[in-house]
Short mmCIF file of C-alpha atoms in Angstrom, two decimals:
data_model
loop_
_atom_site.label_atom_id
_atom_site.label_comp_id
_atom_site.label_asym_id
_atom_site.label_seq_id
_atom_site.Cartn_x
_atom_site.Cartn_y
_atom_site.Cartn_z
CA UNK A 1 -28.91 17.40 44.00
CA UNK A 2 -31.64 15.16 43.82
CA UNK A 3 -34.78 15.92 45.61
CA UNK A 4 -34.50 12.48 46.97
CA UNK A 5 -31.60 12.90 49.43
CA UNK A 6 -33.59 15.70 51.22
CA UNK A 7 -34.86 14.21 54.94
CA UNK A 8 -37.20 16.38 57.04
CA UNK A 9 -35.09 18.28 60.11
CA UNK A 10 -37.11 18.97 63.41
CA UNK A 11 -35.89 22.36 65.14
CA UNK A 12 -36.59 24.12 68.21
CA UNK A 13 -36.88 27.89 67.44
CA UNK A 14 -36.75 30.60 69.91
CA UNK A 15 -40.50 32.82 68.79
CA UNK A 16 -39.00 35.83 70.54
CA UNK A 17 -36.33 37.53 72.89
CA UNK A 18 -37.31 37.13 76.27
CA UNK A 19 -35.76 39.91 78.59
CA UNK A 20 -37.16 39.04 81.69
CA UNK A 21 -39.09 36.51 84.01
CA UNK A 22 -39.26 32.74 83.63
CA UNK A 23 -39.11 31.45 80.27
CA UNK A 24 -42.26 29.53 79.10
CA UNK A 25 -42.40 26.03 76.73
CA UNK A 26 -44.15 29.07 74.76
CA UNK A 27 -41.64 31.17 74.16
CA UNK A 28 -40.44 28.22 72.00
CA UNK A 29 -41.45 26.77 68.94
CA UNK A 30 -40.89 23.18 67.25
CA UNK A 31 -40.78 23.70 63.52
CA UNK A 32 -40.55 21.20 60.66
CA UNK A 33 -37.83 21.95 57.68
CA UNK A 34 -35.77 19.87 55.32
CA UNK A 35 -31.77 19.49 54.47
CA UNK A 36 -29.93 18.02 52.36
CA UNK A 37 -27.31 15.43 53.73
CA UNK A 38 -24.30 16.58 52.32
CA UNK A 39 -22.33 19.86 52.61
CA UNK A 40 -23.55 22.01 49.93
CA UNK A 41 -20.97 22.02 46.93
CA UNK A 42 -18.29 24.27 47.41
CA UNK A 43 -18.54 24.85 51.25
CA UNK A 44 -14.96 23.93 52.54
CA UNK A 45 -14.05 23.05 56.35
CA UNK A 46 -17.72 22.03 56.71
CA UNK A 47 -19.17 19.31 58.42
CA UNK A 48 -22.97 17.95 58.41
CA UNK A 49 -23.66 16.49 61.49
CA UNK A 50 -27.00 14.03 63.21
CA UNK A 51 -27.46 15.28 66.40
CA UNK A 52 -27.44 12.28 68.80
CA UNK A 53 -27.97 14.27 72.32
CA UNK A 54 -28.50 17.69 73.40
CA UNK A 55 -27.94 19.21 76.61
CA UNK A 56 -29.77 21.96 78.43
CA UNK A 57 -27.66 24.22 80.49
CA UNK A 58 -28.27 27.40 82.58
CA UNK A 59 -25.83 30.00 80.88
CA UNK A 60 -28.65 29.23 77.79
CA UNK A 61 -31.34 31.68 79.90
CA UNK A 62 -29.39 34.99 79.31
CA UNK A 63 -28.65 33.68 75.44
CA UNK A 64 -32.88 34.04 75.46
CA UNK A 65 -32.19 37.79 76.01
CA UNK A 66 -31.23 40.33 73.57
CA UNK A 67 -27.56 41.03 74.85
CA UNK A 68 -25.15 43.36 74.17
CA UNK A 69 -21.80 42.83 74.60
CA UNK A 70 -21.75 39.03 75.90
CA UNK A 71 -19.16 36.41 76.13
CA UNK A 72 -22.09 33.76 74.23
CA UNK A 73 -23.87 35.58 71.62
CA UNK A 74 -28.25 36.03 71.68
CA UNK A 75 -30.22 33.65 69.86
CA UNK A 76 -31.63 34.33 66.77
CA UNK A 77 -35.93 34.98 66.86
CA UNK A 78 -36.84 32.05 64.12
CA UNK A 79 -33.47 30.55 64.10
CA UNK A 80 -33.26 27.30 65.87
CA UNK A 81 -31.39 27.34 69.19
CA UNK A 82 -27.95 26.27 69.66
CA UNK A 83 -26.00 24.48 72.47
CA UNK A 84 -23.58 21.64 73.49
CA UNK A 85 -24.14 18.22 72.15
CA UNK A 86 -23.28 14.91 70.85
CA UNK A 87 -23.25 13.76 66.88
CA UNK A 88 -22.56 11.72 64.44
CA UNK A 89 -20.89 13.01 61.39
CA UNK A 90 -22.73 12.31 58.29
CA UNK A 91 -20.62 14.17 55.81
CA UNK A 92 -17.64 16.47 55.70
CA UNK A 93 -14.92 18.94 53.81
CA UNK A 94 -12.84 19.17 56.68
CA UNK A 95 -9.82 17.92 57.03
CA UNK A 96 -9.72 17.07 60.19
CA UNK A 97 -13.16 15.07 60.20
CA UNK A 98 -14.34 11.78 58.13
CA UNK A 99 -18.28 9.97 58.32
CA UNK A 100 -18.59 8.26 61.44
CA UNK A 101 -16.91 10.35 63.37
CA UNK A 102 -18.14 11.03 66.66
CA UNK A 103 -17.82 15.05 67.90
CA UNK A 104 -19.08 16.94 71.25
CA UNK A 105 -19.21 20.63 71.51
CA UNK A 106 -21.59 23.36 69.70
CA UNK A 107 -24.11 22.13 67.33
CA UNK A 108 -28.11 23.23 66.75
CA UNK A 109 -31.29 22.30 68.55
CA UNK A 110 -32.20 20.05 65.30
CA UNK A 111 -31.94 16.65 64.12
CA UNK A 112 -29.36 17.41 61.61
CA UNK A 113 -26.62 20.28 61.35
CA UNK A 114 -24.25 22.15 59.26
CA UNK A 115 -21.45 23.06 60.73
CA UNK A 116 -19.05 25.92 59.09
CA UNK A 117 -16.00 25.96 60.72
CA UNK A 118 -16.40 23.75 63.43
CA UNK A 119 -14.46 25.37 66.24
CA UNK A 120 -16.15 24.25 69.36
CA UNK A 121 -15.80 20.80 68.25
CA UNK A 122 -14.38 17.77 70.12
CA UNK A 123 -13.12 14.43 68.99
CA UNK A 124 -15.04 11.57 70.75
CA UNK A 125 -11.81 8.91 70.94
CA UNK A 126 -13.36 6.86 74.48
CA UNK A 127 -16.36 5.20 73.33
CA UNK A 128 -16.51 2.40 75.77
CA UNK A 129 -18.39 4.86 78.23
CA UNK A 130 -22.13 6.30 77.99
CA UNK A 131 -22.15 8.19 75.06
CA UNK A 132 -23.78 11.08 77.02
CA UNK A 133 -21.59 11.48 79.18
CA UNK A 134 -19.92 14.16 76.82
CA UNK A 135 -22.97 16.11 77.28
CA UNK A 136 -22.57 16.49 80.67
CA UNK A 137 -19.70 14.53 82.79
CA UNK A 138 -17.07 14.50 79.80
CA UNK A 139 -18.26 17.76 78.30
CA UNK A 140 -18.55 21.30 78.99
CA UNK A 141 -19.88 20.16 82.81
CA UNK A 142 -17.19 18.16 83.66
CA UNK A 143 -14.16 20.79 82.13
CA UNK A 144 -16.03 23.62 84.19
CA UNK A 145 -16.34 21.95 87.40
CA UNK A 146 -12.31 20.68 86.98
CA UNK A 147 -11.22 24.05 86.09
CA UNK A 148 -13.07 25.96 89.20
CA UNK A 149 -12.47 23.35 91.16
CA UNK A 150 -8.20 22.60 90.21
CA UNK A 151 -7.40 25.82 88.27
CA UNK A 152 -9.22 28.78 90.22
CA UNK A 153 -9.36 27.29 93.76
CA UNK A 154 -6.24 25.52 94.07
CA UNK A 155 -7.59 23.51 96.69
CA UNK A 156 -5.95 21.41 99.31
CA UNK A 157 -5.56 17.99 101.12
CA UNK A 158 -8.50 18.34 104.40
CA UNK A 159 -9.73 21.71 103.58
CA UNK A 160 -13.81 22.60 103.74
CA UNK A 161 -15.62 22.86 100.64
CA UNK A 162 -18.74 24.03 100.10
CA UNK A 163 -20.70 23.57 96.89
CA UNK A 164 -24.37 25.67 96.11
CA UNK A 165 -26.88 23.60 93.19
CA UNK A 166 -24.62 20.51 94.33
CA UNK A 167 -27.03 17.92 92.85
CA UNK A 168 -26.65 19.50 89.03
CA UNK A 169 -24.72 18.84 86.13
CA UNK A 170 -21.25 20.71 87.64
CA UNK A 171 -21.99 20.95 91.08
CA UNK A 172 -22.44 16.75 91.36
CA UNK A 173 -18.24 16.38 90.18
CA UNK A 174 -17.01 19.46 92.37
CA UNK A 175 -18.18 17.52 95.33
CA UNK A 176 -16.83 14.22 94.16
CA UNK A 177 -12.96 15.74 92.71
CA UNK A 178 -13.81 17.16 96.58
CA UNK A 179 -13.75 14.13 98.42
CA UNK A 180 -11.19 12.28 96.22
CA UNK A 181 -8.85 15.00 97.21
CA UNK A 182 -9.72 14.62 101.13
CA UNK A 183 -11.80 17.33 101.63
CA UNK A 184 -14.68 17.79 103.51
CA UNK A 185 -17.26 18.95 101.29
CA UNK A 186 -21.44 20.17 102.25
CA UNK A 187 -24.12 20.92 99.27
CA UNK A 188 -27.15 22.66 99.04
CA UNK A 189 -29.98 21.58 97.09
CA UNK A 190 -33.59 22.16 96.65
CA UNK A 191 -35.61 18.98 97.27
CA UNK A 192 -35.22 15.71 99.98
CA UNK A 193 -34.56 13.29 96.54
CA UNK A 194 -31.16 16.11 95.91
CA UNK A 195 -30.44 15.77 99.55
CA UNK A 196 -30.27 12.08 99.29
CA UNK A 197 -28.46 11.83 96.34
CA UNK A 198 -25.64 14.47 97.64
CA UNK A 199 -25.04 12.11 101.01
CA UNK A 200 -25.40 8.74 99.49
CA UNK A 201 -24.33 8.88 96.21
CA UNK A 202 -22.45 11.39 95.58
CA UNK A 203 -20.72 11.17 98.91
CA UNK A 204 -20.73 14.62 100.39
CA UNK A 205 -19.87 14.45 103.92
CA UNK A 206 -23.37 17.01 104.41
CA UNK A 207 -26.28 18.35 102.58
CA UNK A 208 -29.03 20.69 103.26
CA UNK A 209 -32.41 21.94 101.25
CA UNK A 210 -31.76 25.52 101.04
CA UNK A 211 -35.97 26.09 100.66
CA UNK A 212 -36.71 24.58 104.26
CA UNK A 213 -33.19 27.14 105.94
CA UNK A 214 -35.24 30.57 107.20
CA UNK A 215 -31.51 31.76 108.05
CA UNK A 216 -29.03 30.72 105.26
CA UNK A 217 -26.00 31.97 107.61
CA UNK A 218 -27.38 30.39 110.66
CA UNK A 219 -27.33 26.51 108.23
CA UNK A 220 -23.86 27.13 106.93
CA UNK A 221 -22.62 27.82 110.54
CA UNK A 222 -24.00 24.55 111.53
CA UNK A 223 -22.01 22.44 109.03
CA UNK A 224 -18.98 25.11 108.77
CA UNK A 225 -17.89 25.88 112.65
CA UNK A 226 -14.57 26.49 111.49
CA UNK A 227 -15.83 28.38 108.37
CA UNK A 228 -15.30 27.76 104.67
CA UNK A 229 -12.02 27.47 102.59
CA UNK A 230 -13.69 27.24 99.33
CA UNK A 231 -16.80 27.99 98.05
CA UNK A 232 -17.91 26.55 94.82
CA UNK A 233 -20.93 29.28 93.51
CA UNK A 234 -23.65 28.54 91.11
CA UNK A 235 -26.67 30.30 92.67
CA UNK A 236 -25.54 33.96 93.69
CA UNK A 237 -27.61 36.10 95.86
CA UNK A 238 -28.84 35.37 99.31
CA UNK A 239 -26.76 32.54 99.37
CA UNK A 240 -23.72 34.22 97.90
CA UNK A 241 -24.03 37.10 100.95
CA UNK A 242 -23.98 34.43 103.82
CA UNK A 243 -21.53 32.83 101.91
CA UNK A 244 -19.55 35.77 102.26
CA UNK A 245 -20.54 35.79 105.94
CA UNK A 246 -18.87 32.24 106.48
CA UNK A 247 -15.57 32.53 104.27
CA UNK A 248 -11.96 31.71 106.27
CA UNK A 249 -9.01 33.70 105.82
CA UNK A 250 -7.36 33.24 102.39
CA UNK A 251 -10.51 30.96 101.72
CA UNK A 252 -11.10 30.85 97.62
CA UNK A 253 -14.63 31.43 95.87
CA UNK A 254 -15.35 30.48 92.12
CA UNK A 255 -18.20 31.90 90.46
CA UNK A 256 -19.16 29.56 88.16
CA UNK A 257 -23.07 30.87 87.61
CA UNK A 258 -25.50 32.53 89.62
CA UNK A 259 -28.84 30.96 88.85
CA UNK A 260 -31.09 32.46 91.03
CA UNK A 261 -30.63 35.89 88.99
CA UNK A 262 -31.12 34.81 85.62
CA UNK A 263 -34.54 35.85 85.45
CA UNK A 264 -34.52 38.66 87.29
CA UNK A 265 -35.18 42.75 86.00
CA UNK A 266 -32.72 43.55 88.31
CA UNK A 267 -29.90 41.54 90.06
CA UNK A 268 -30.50 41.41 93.33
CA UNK A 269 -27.59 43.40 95.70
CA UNK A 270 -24.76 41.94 97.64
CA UNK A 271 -24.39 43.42 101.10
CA UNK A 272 -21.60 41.47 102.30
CA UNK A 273 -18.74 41.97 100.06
CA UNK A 274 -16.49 43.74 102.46
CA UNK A 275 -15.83 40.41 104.27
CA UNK A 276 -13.64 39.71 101.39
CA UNK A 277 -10.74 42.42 102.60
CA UNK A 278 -10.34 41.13 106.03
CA UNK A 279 -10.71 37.47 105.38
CA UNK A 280 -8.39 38.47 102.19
CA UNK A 281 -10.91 36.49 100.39
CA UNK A 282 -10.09 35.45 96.22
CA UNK A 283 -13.64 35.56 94.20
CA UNK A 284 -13.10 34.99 90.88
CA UNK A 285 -15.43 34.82 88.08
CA UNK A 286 -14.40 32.28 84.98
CA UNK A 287 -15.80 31.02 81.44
CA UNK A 288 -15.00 27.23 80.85
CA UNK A 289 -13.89 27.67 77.17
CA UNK A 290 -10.83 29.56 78.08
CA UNK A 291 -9.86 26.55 79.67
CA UNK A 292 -10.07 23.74 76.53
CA UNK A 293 -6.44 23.60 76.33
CA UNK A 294 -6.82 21.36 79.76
CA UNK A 295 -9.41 18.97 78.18
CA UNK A 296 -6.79 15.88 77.53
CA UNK A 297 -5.48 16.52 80.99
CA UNK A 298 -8.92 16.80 82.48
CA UNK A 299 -9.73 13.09 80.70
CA UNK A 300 -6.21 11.87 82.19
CA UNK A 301 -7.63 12.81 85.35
CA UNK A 302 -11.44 11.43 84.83
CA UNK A 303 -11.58 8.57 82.66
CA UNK A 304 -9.64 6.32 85.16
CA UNK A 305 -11.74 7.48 88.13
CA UNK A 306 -15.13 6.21 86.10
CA UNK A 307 -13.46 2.87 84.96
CA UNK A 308 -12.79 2.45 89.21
CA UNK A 309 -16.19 3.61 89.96
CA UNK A 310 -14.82 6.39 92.02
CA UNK A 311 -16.78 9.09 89.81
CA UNK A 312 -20.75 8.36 89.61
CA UNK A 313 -22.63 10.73 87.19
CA UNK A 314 -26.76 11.00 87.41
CA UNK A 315 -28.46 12.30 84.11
CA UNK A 316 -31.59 13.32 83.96
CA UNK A 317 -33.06 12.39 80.32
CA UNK A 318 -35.43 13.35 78.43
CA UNK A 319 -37.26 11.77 75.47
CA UNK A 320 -36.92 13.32 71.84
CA UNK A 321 -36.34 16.92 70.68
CA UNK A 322 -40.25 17.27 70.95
CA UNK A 323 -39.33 17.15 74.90
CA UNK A 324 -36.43 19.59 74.94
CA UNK A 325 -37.93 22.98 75.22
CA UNK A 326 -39.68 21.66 78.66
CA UNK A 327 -36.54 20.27 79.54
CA UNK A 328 -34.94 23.77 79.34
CA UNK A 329 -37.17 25.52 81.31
CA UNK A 330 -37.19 22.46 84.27
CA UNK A 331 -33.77 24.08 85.22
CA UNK A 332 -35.16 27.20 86.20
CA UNK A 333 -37.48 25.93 88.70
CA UNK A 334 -35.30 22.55 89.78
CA UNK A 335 -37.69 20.15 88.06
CA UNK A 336 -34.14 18.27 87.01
CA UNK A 337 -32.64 15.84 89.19
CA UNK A 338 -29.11 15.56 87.68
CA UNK A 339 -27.61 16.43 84.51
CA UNK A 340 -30.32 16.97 81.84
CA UNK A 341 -29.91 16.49 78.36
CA UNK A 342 -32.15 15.28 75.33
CA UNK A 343 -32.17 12.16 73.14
CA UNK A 344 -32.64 13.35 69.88
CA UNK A 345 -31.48 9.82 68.00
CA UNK A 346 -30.06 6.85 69.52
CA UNK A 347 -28.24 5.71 66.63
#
């Protein structure tokens, strides 16, 4: 092929494995190559894709390790990160996908990508909301906080909900599929502008910052009396032991993520486990791609609930793919307020 029909591709590369502590903007590079628009001849079930928006989530921390035996596989030293995102198809040998298309699901950290065998891949078919919503609200967010929320906690008409990170990408919808089910539902956050959000626009019927609570157990008691039916968990540790502490009979946890160990040498210990047998407590642990098969249902559910204005989603964006390695590392320390993501192309 012509010389010509090469474009430069902007990646961000991971320099090297890091095992332990907070990731830096160092530990990543942004590195200048070219491509070809077209699948290279030959390649069947192949798509090349423009990368329209990327989004940063925490599970991508322990992908910065070198891991054995993981549900998500390591990156790659000098390979250009991968994630969820939104694109544009720009050429294709698939079947199943034409130019123009629009797609969410697993793509690179890069302007442009090939795509061999596009499993993680989703249709775009509603365009007439933000398109990045399907980074976040309509994506891989939205399906996890639907499927702890509906699938593993079964929840019910006026029970109490508690939600940990509430003012992030999942833990924003858990508290609003909450309160449209007639729950009462408390977050925890780590700033006054999180706080703010959770009561007045998210809804939540409470909110606390967890950083200003000297006794975790002594906070939940204040806006649990009666304890806690279900527990939504995305932080772990301390807060997952006065959790524990807090939990009514039968009362349901889903453990979504535990942030505050990610960059840890060693997890920290749970002491209060054994509350679990007498309160006959379920905790259970779950990946959101196991769950795909509930994505149409999870849009039936959704898409009428943003058209009424009963769902409100906050992003937190962030200019060009220049931006996105900061970006990253802003959700280990709670820089984000809301569901970050990138803008690598608006068009």
């Amino acid at each position: 092929m012509a010389d010509e029909a090469l474009v430069k591709n902007k990646q961000v590369v991971l320099k090297n494995y890091v095992n332990a502590g907070l990731p830096k903007e160092s530990d990543m590079e942004i590195k200048e190559k070219s491509i070809q628009l077209k699948v290279p001849e030959g390649t069947k079930d192949s798509i090349l894709v423009k990368n329209l928006y990327i989004s940063c989530d925490p599970y991508m921390r322990n992908r910065m390790k070198k891991l054995e035996d993981s549900y998500v596989p390591s990156f790659e030293p000098g390979s250009a990160i991968s994630g969820y995102g939104v694109a544009k198809v720009v050429d294709s040998t698939h079947p199943e996908y034409k130019n123009g298309d629009l797609v969410w699901g697993m793509t690179g950290w890069e302007e442009y990508s090939l795509l061999t065998a596009p499993g993680l891949l989703f249709k775009i078919q509603h365009t007439d909301v933000p398109l990045t919503y399907y980074t976040g609200l309509l994506g891989m967010a939205g399906m996890t906080a639907y499927t702890g929320f509906y699938e593993i906690c079964t929840p019910k008409k006026g029970e109490y909900v508690y939600v940990s990170a509430a003012s992030g990408a999942v833990g924003q919808l858990v508290g609003q599929f909450a309160k449209l089910l007639g729950c009462y539902v408390v977050g925890s956050a780590g700033s006054k502008e999180k706080i703010d959000l959770l009561k007045n626009k998210f809804g939540f019927d409470g909110a606390f910052n967890y950083k200003e609570e000297p006794d975790l157990d002594a906070a939940l008691k204040r806006y649990f009396p009666e304890g806690i039916d279900i527990y939504f968990e995305n932080v772990g540790g301390k807060m997952l032991d006065a959790v524990l502490l807090n939990m009514r009979v039968h009362g349901r946890i889903a453990v979504c993520g535990m942030i505050s160990q990610y960059n840890n040498d060693k997890p920290e210990a749970t002491h209060n486990l054994m509350y679990i047998i007498p309160k006959r407590v379920r905790m259970q642990g779950f990946i959101v791609t196991d769950f795909y098969h509930l994505y149409p249902k999870y849009l039936e559910m959704v898409i009428p609930s943003i058209k009424e204005g009963k769902i409100t989603y906050i992003e937190d964006v962030a200019e060009g793919i220049e931006s996105a390695p900061t970006a990253l590392i802003g959700l280990f320390i709670g820089r984000n307020v809301g569901k970050q993501l990138v803008v690598v192309s608006r068009d």
